[in-house]
Coordinates of C-alpha atoms and ligand atoms in Angstrom, one line a residue:
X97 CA -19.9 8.1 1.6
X98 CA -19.0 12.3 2.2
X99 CA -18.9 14.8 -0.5
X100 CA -16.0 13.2 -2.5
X101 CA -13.3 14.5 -4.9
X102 CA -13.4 12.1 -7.6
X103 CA -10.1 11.4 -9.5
X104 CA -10.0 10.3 -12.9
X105 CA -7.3 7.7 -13.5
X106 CA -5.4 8.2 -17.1
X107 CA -3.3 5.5 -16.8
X108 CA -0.9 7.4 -14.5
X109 CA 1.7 5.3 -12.4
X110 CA 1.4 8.3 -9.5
X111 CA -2.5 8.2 -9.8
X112 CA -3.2 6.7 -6.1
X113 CA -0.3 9.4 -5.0
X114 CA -2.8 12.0 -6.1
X115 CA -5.5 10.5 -3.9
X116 CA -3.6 9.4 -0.9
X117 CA -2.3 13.7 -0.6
X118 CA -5.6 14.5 -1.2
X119 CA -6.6 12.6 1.7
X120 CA -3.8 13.7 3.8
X121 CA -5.7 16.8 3.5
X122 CA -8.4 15.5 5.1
X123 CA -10.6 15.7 1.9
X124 CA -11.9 12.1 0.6
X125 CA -11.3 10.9 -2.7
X126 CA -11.8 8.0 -5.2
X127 CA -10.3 7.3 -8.2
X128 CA -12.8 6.1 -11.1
X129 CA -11.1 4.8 -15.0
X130 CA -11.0 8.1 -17.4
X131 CA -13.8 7.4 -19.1
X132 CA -16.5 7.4 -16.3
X133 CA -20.0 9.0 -17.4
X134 CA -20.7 12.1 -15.7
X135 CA -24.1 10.4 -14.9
X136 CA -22.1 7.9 -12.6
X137 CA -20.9 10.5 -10.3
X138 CA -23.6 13.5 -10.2
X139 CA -25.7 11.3 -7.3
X140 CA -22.7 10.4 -5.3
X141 CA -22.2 14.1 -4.2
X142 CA -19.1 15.1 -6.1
X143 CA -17.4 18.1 -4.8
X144 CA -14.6 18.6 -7.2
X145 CA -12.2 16.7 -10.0
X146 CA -9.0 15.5 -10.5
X147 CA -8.0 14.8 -14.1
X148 CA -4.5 12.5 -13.6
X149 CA -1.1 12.1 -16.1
X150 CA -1.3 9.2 -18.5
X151 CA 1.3 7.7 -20.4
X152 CA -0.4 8.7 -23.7
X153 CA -0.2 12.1 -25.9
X154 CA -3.3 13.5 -26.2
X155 CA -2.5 14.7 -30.0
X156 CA -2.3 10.7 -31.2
X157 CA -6.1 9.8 -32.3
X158 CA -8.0 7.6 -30.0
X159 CA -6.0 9.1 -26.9
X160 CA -8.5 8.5 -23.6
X161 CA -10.8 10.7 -23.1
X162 CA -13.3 11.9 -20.7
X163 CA -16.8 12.6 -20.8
X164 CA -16.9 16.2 -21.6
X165 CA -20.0 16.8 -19.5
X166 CA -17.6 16.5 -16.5
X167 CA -15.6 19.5 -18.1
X168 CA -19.2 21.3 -18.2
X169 CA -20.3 20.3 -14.7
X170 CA -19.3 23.4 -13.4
X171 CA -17.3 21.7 -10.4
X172 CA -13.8 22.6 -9.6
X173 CA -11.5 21.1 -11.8
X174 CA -7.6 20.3 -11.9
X175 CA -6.1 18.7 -14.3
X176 CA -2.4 17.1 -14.1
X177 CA 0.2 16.6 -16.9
X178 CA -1.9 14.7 -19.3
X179 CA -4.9 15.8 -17.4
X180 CA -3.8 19.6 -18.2
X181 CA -3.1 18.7 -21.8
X182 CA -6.8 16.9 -21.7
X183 CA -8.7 19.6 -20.6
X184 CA -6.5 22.5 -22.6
X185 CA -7.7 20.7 -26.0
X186 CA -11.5 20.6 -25.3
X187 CA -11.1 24.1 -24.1
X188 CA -9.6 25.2 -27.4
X189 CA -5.7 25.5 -26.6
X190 CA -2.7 24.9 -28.9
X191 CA -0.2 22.2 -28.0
X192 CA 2.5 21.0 -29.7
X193 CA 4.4 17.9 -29.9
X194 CA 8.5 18.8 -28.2
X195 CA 11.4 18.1 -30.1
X196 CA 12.6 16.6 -26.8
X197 CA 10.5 15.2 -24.1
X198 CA 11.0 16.9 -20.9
X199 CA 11.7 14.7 -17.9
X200 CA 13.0 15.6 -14.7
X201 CA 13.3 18.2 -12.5
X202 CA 12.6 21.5 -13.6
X203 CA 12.6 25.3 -11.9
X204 CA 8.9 26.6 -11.2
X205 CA 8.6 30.7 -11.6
X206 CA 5.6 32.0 -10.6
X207 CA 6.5 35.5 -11.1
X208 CA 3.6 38.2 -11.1
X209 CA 1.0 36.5 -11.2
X210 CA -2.1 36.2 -8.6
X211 CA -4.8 33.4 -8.1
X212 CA -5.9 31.3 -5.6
X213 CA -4.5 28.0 -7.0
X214 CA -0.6 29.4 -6.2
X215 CA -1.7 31.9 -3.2
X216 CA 1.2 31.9 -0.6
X217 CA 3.8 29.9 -3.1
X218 CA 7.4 30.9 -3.2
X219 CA 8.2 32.3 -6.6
X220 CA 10.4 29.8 -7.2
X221 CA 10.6 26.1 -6.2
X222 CA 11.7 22.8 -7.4
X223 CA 8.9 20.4 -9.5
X224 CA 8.7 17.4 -11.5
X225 CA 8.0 17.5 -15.2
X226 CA 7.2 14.4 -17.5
X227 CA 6.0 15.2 -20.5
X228 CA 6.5 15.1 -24.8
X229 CA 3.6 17.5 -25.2
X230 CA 3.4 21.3 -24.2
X231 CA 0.5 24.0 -24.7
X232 CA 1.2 26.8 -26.7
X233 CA -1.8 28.9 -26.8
X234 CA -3.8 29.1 -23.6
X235 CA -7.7 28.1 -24.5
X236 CA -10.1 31.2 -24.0
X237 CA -10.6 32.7 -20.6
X238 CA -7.5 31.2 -19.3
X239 CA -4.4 33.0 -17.5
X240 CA -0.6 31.3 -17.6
X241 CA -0.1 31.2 -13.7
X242 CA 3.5 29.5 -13.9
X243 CA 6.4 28.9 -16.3
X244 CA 9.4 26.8 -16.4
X245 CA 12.5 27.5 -18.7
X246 CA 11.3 25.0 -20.9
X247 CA 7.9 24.7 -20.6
X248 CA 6.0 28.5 -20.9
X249 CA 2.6 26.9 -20.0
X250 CA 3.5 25.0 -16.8
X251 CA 0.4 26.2 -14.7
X252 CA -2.7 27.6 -16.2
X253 CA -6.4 29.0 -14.8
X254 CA -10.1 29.9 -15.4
X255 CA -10.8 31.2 -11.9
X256 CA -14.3 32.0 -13.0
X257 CA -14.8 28.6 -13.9
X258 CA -12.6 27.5 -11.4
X259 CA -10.8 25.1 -14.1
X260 CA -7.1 24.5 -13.8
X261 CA -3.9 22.5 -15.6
X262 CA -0.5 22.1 -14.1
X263 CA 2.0 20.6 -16.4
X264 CA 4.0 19.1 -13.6
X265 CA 3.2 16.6 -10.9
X266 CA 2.0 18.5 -7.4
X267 CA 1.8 14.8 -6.5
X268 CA 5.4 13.4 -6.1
X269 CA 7.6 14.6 -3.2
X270 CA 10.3 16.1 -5.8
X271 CA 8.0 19.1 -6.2
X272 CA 8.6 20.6 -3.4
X273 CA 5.4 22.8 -3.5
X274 CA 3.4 19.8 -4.5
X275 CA 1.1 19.2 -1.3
X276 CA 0.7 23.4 -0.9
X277 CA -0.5 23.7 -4.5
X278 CA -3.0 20.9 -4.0
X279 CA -4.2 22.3 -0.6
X280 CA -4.5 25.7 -2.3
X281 CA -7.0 24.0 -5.0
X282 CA -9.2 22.2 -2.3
X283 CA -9.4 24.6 -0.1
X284 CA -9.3 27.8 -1.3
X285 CA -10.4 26.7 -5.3
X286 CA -13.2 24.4 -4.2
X287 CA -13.5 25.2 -1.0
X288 CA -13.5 22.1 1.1
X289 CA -12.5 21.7 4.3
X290 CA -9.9 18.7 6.2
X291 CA -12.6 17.3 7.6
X292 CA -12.3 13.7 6.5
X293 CA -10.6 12.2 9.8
X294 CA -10.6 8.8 11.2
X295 CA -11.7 10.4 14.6
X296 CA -14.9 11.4 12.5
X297 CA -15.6 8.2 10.1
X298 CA -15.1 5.6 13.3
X299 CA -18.9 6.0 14.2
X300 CA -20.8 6.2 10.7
X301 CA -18.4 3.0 9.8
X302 CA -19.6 0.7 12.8
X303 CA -23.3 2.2 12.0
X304 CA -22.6 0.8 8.5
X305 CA -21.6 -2.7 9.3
X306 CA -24.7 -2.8 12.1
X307 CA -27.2 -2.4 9.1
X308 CA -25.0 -4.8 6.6
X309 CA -24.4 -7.3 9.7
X310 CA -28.2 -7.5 11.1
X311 CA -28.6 -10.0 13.7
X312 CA -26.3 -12.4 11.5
X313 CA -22.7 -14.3 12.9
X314 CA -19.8 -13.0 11.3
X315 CA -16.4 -15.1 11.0
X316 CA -12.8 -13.2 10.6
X317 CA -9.2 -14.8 9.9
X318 CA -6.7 -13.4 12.2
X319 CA -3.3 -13.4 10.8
X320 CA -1.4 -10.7 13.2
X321 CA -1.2 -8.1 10.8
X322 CA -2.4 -4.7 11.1
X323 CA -5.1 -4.9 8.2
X324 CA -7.2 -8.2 10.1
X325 CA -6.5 -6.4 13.2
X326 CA -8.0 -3.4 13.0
X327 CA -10.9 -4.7 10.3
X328 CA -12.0 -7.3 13.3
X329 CA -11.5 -4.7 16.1
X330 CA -13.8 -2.5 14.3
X331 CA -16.2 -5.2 13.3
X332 CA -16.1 -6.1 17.2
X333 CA -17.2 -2.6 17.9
X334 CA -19.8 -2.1 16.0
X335 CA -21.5 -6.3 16.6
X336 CA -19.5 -7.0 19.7
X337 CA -20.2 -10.8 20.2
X338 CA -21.9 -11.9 16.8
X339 CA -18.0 -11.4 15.7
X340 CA -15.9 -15.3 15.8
X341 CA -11.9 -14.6 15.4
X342 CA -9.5 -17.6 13.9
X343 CA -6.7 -17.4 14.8
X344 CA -4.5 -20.3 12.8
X345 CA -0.8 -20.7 14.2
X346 CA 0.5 -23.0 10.9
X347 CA 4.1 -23.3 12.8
X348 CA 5.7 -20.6 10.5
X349 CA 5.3 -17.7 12.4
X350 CA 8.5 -15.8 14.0
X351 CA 9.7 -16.3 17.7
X352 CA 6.9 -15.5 20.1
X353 CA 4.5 -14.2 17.7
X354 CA 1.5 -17.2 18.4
X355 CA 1.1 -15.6 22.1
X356 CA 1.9 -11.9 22.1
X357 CA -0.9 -11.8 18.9
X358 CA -3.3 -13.8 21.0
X359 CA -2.2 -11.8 24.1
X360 CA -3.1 -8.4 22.2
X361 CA -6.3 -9.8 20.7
X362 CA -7.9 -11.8 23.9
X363 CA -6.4 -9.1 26.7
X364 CA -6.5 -5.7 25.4
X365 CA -8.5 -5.9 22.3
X366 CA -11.3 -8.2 24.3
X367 CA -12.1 -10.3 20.8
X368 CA -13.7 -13.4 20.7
X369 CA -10.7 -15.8 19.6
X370 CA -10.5 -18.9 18.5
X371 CA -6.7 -19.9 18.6
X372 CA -6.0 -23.2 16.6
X373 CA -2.7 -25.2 16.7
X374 CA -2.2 -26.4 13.5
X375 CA 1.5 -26.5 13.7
X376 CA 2.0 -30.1 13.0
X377 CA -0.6 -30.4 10.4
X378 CA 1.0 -27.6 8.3
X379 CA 4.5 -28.8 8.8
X380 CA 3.7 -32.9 7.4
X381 CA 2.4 -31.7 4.5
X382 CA 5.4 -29.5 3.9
X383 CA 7.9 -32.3 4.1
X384 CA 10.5 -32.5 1.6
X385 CA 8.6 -30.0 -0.2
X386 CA 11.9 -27.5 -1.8
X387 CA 9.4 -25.7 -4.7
X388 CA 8.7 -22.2 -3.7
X389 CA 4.8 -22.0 -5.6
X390 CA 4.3 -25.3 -4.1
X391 CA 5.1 -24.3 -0.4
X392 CA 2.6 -21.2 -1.1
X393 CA -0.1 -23.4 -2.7
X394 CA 0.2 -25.9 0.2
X395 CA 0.3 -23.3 3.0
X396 CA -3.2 -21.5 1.0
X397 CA -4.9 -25.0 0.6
X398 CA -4.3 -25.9 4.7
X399 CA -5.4 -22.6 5.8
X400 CA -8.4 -22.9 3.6
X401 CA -9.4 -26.4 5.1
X402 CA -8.5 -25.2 8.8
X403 CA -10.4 -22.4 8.5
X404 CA -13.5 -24.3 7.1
X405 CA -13.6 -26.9 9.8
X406 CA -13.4 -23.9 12.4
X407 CA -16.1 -22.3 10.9
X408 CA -18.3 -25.4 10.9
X409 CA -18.7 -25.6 14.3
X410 CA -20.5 -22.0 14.6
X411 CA -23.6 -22.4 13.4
X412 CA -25.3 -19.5 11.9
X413 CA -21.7 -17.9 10.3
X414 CA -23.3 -15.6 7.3
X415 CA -20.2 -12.9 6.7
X416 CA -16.5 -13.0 6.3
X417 CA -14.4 -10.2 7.3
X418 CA -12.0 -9.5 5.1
X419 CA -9.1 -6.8 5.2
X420 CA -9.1 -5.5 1.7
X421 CA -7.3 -2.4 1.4
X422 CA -8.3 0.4 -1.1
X423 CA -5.3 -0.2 -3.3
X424 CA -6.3 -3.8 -3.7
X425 CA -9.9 -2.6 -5.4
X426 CA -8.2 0.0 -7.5
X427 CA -5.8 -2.9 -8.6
X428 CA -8.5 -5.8 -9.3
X429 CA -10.3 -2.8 -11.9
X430 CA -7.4 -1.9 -13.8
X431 CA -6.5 -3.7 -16.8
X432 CA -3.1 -4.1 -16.2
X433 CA -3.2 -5.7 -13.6
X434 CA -5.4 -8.6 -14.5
X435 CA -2.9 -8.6 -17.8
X436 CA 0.7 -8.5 -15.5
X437 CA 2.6 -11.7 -15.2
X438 CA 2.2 -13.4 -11.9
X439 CA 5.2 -13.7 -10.1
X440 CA 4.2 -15.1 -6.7
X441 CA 0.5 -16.9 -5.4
X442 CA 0.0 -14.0 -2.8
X443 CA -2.0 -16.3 0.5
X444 CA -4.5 -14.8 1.8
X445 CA -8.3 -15.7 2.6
X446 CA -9.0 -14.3 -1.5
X447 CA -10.4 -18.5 -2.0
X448 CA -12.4 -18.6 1.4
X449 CA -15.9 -17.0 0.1
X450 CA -16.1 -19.0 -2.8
X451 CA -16.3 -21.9 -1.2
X452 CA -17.8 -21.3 1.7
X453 CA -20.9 -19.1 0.5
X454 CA -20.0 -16.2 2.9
X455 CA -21.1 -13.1 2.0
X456 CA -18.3 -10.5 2.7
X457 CA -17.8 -7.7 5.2
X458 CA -15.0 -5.4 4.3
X459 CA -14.9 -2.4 6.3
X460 CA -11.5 -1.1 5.2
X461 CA -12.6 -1.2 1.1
X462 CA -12.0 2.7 1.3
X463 CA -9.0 3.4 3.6
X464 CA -5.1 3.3 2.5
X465 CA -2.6 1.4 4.4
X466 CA -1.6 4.3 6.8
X467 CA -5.1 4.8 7.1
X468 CA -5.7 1.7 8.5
X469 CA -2.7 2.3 10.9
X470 CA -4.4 5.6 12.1
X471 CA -8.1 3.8 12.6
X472 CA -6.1 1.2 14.6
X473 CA -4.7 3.9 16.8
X474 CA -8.1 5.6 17.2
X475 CA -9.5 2.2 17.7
X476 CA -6.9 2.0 21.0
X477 CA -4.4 -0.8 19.0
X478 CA -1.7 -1.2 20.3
X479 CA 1.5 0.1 19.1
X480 CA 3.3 -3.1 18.3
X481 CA 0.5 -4.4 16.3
X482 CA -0.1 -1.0 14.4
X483 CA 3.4 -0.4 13.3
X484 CA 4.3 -4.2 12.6
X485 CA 6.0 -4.9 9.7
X486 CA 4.4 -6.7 6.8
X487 CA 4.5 -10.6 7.3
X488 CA 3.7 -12.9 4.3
X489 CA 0.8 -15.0 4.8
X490 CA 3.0 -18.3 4.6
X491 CA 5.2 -16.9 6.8
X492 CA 8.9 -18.1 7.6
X493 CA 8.4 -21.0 4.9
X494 CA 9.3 -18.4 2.3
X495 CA 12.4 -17.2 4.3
X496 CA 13.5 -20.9 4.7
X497 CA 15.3 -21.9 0.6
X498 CA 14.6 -25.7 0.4
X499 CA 13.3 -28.0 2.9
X500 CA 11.4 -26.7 5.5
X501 CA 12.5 -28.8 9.5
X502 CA 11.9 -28.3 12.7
X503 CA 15.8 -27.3 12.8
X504 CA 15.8 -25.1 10.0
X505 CA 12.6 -23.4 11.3
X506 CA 14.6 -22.9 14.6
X507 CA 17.7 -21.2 12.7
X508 CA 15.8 -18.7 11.0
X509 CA 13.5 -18.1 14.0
X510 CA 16.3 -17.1 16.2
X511 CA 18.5 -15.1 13.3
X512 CA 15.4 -13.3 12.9
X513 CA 14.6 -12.2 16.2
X514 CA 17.8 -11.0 16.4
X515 CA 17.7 -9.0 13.3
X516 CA 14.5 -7.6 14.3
X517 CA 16.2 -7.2 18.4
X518 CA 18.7 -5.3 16.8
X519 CA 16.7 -3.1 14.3
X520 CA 13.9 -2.0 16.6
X521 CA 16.5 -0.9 18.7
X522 CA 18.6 0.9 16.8
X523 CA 18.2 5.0 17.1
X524 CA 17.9 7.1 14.1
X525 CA 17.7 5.3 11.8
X526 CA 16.4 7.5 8.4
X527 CA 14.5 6.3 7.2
X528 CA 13.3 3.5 9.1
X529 CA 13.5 0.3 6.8
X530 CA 9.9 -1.0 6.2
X531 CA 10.7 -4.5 6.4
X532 CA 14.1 -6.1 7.8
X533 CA 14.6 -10.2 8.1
X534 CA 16.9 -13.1 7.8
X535 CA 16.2 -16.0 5.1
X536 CA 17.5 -19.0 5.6
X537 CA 19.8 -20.0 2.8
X538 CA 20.9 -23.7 1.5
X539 CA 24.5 -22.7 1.5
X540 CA 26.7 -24.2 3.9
X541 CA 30.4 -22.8 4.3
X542 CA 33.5 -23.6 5.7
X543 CA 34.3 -21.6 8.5
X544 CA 36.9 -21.6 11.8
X545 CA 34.9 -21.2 15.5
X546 CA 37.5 -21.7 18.4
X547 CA 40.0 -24.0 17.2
X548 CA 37.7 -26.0 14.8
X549 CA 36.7 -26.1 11.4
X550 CA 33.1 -26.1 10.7
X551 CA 30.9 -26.6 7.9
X552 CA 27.3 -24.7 9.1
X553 CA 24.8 -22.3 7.4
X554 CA 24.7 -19.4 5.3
X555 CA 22.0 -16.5 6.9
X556 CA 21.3 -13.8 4.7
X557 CA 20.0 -10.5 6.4
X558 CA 17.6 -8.7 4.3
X559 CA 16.3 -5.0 4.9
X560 CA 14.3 -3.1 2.7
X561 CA 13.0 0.6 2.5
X562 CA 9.8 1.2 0.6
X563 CA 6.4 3.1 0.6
X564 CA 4.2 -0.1 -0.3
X565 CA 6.0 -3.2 -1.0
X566 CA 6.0 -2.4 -4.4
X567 CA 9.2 -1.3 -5.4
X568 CA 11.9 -1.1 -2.9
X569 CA 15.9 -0.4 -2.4
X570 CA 18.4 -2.1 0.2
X571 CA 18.6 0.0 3.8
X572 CA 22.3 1.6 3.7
X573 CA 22.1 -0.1 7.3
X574 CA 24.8 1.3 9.6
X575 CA 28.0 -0.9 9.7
X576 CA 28.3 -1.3 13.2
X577 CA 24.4 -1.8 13.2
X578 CA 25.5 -4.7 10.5
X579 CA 28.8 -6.1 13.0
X580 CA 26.4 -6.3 15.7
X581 CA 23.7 -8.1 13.6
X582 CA 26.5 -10.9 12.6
X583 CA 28.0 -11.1 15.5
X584 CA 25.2 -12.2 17.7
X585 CA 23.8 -14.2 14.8
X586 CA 26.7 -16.4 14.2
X587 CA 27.1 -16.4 18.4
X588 CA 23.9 -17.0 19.2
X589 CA 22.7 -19.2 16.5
X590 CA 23.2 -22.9 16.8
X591 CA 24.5 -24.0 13.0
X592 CA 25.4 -21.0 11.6
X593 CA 28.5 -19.8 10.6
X594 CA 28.2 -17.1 8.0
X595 CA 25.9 -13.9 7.8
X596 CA 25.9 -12.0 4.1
X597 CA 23.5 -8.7 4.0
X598 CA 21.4 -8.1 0.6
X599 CA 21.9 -4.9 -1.7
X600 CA 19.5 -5.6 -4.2
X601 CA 16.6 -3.4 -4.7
X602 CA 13.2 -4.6 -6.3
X603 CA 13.0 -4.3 -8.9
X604 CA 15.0 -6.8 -10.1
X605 CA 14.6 -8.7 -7.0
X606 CA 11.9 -9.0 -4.9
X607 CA 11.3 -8.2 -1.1
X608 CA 11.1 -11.5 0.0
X609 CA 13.5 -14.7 -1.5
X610 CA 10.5 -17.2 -2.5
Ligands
XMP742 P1 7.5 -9.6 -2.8 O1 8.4 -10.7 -2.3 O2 6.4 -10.0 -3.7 O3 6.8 -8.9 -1.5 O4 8.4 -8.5 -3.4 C1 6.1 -7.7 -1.5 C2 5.5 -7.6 -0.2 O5 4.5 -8.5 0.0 C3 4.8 -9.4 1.1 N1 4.4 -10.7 0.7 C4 3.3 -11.3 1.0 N2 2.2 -10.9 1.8 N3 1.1 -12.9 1.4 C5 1.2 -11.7 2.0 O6 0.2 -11.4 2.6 C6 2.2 -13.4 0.7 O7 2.1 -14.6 0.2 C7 3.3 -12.6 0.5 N4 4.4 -12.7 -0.2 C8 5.1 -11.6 -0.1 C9 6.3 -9.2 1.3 O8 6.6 -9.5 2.7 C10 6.5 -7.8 1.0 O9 6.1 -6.9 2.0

């Protein structure tokens, strides 16, 4: 791995934030748990530290804490919100519990002073504050670089030591000097440079999986999206023909999907593909069945066994590609997660290398979601595949409420496309929802086509904006943008007769309806 900026995670919910700017500045970061030994990151060439916010005051006893060796390391430090607070107390400030926590916006004056860390600022800008706790007394050595009506210590520096606190969060898009103020720290603090790009990692990443891979056969799930794309494009480039692509089309996929994937991946991409229809297998076993977990559990169990029996006939198969995103290892280490209640089975090929003894090749561990987008285009993706829109791994069976037919399929193909027709080409639209799709409801209504009554289906329209899938709110979709949507649906679609659109925003809801 480069010389990295580690980032140590107190429990804040902006913590990957931090790292994903940091990257956008072309400077390559992890994020570690708090209390990380500084002997875990002095061999893995650590070029500066991060200390993140936390939910915690650093004035209750037992409050995380780092190892203070990393204070005494010498390297570059910043320390955000709690972070600040963190670092202030070992360095001998005074802090104080606030009458009234300070949440919010907030008016940053820089006034008068100079330093590196807030070179070529504006002397006033907009930032986001979220604390209980303030400093007082700045610790020995240290200069107040910033203030805020309510907050006197809101930015603070040792440039000697090169050791800083901000009380706000440079992080978040509400401060709108945010992404300057960390640039100013990396570069001109620590002196880094951008030169983590994806035109630069492409070649030491195919070297890497060439010594993992050996002479060995490798195996990869292709399911359309962008994260098995560009993982088994990559893994192609760097093994070329040791690499066997599945591709399994389970008969929920959206109109014309199957062949422009398979198109992409066989013509331009030149992969080895496999394409297996396992349409009518998926669909008999779904029958009748009207229980969202148990469509997702069947739909994970069929891929599993359709993916075995593929695999059986290549002898020699040692690794599985899978597209694990860096989010998904920072999740599986935190605590939370492993304690949070589980709303949905997520599919994906999580239960293949158990059971299959595979060991695992997962060349996109380190990268962010628009980082994989960005390999993809270096990697000569195309566009429609690197900008698709998340699919779930079970497909239209989540979109379709109750029993999953060969008609109903058909009805929530076509609404779809249409909704996706009509989306794509739609100009201007700010910002662009991330996801946008019809579900299938099991409402029927009255309603009056030509001279006759009828008594057809319900479509709901959903589109979503979001940054990860996370949290999301409704689009405020254009009306006419809507008309056009219901129009053509209810025109065009055999059986239905009603379109509603869905304002609610997850939470409460979530992005999809099952
Ligand atoms: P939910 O419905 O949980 O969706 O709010 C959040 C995001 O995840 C996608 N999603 C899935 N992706 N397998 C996947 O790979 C799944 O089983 C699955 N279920 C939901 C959903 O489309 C949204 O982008």
């Amino acid at each position: 791995m480069p010389p990295t900026v580690f980032i140590l995670d107190f429990g804040a919910q902006y913590s990957q934030l931090i790292a994903r700017r940091t990257r956008e500045l072309g400077v390559y970061c992890e994020i570690v748990p708090f209390d990380v030994r500084w002997e875990a990151l002095r061999d893995r060439e650590p070029v500066a530290i991060i200390l993140s916010g936390g939910p915690e005051s650093t004035l209750v006893p037992g409050a995380p804490d780092l190892d203070r060796q990393i204070l005494e390391s010498g390297l570059p430090i910043l320390g955000i919100c709690y972070g600040m607070q963190l670092l202030a107390r070992h360095l001998g400030a005074e802090l104080v519990k606030l009458d009234h926590a300070e949440y919010g916006p907030a008016t940053l004056s820089l006034d008068g002073h100079q330093d590196p860390l807030i070179e070529a600022l504006p002397r006033e800008s907009r930032v986001w504050m979220s604390h209980g706790d303030s400093v007082v007394k700045l610790p020995p050595g240290f200069a107040e670089l910033g203030s805020t009506p309510r907050c006197n210590v809101a930015a603070m520096g040792d440039r000697a030591r090169r050791i800083y606190g901000v009380q706000f969060h440079p992080e978040v898009v509400h401060t709108e000097i945010g992404k300057q103020l960390l640039a100013n720290f990396l570069y001109r603090v620590a002196g880094l440079d951008a030169s983590w790009k994806m035109e630069n990692i492409v070649d030491s990443a195919i070297a890497q999986i060439q010594q993992q891979v050996g002479n060995a056969k490798v195996i990869c799930a292709l399911s359309g999206g962008v994260d098995s794309a560009v993982a088994a494009t990559l893994v192609a480039r760097a093994i070329g023909e040791q690499l066997t692509c599945v591709f399994v089309d389970h008969g929920l996929l959206r109109k014309g999907e199957a062949e422009s994937v398979l198109a992409a991946f066989r013509d331009v991409l030149h992969l080895n593909v496999v394409a297996i229809d396992a349409r009518r297998r998926f669909l008999d076993k779904l029958a009748n069945v009207e229980d969202p977990e148990r469509k997702r559990i069947i739909i994970g169990h069929e891929f599993i066994a359709v993916f075995e029996e593929e695999a059986a006939k290549i002898p020699g198969v040692e690794f599985l590609v899978q597209g694990t995103l860096y989010p998904d290892v920072i999740e599986s280490k935190t605590p939370q997660s492993k304690a949070g209640h589980k709303i949905k089975s997520h599919h994906n090929v999580g239960g293949l290398p158990e059971r299959m003894n595979f060991k695992l090749l997962e060349p996109l561990r380190a990268l962010f979601k628009d980082e994989v987008r960005d390999l993809g285009r270096v990697l000569g993706l195309p566009e429609h595949i690197v900008q698709r829109q998340p699919f779930p791994g079970p497909g239209l069976a989540v979109r379709i409420i109750g029993d999953i037919t060969d008609e109903r399929l058909e009805i929530v193909r076509n609404a779809d496309a249409i909704v996706r027709d009509e989306i794509d080409n739609a100009k201007g639209l700010k910002p662009h929802p991330w996801q946008y799709f019809a579900v299938l409801t099991p409402v029927r209504s009255v309603g009056v086509m030509g001279d006759g009554r009828t008594y057809a289906n319900l479509v709901a329209v959903r589109a979503i904006t979001s940054e990860d899938g996370m949290t999301a709110d409704w689009a405020r979709l254009p009306h006419e943008l809507l008309e056009r949507i219901s129009t053509r649906i209810v025109n065009e679609v055999q059986g239905v007769n009603r379109v509603a659109y869905d304002i609610t925003s997850k939470p409460p809801a979530t992005v999809e309806w099952e």
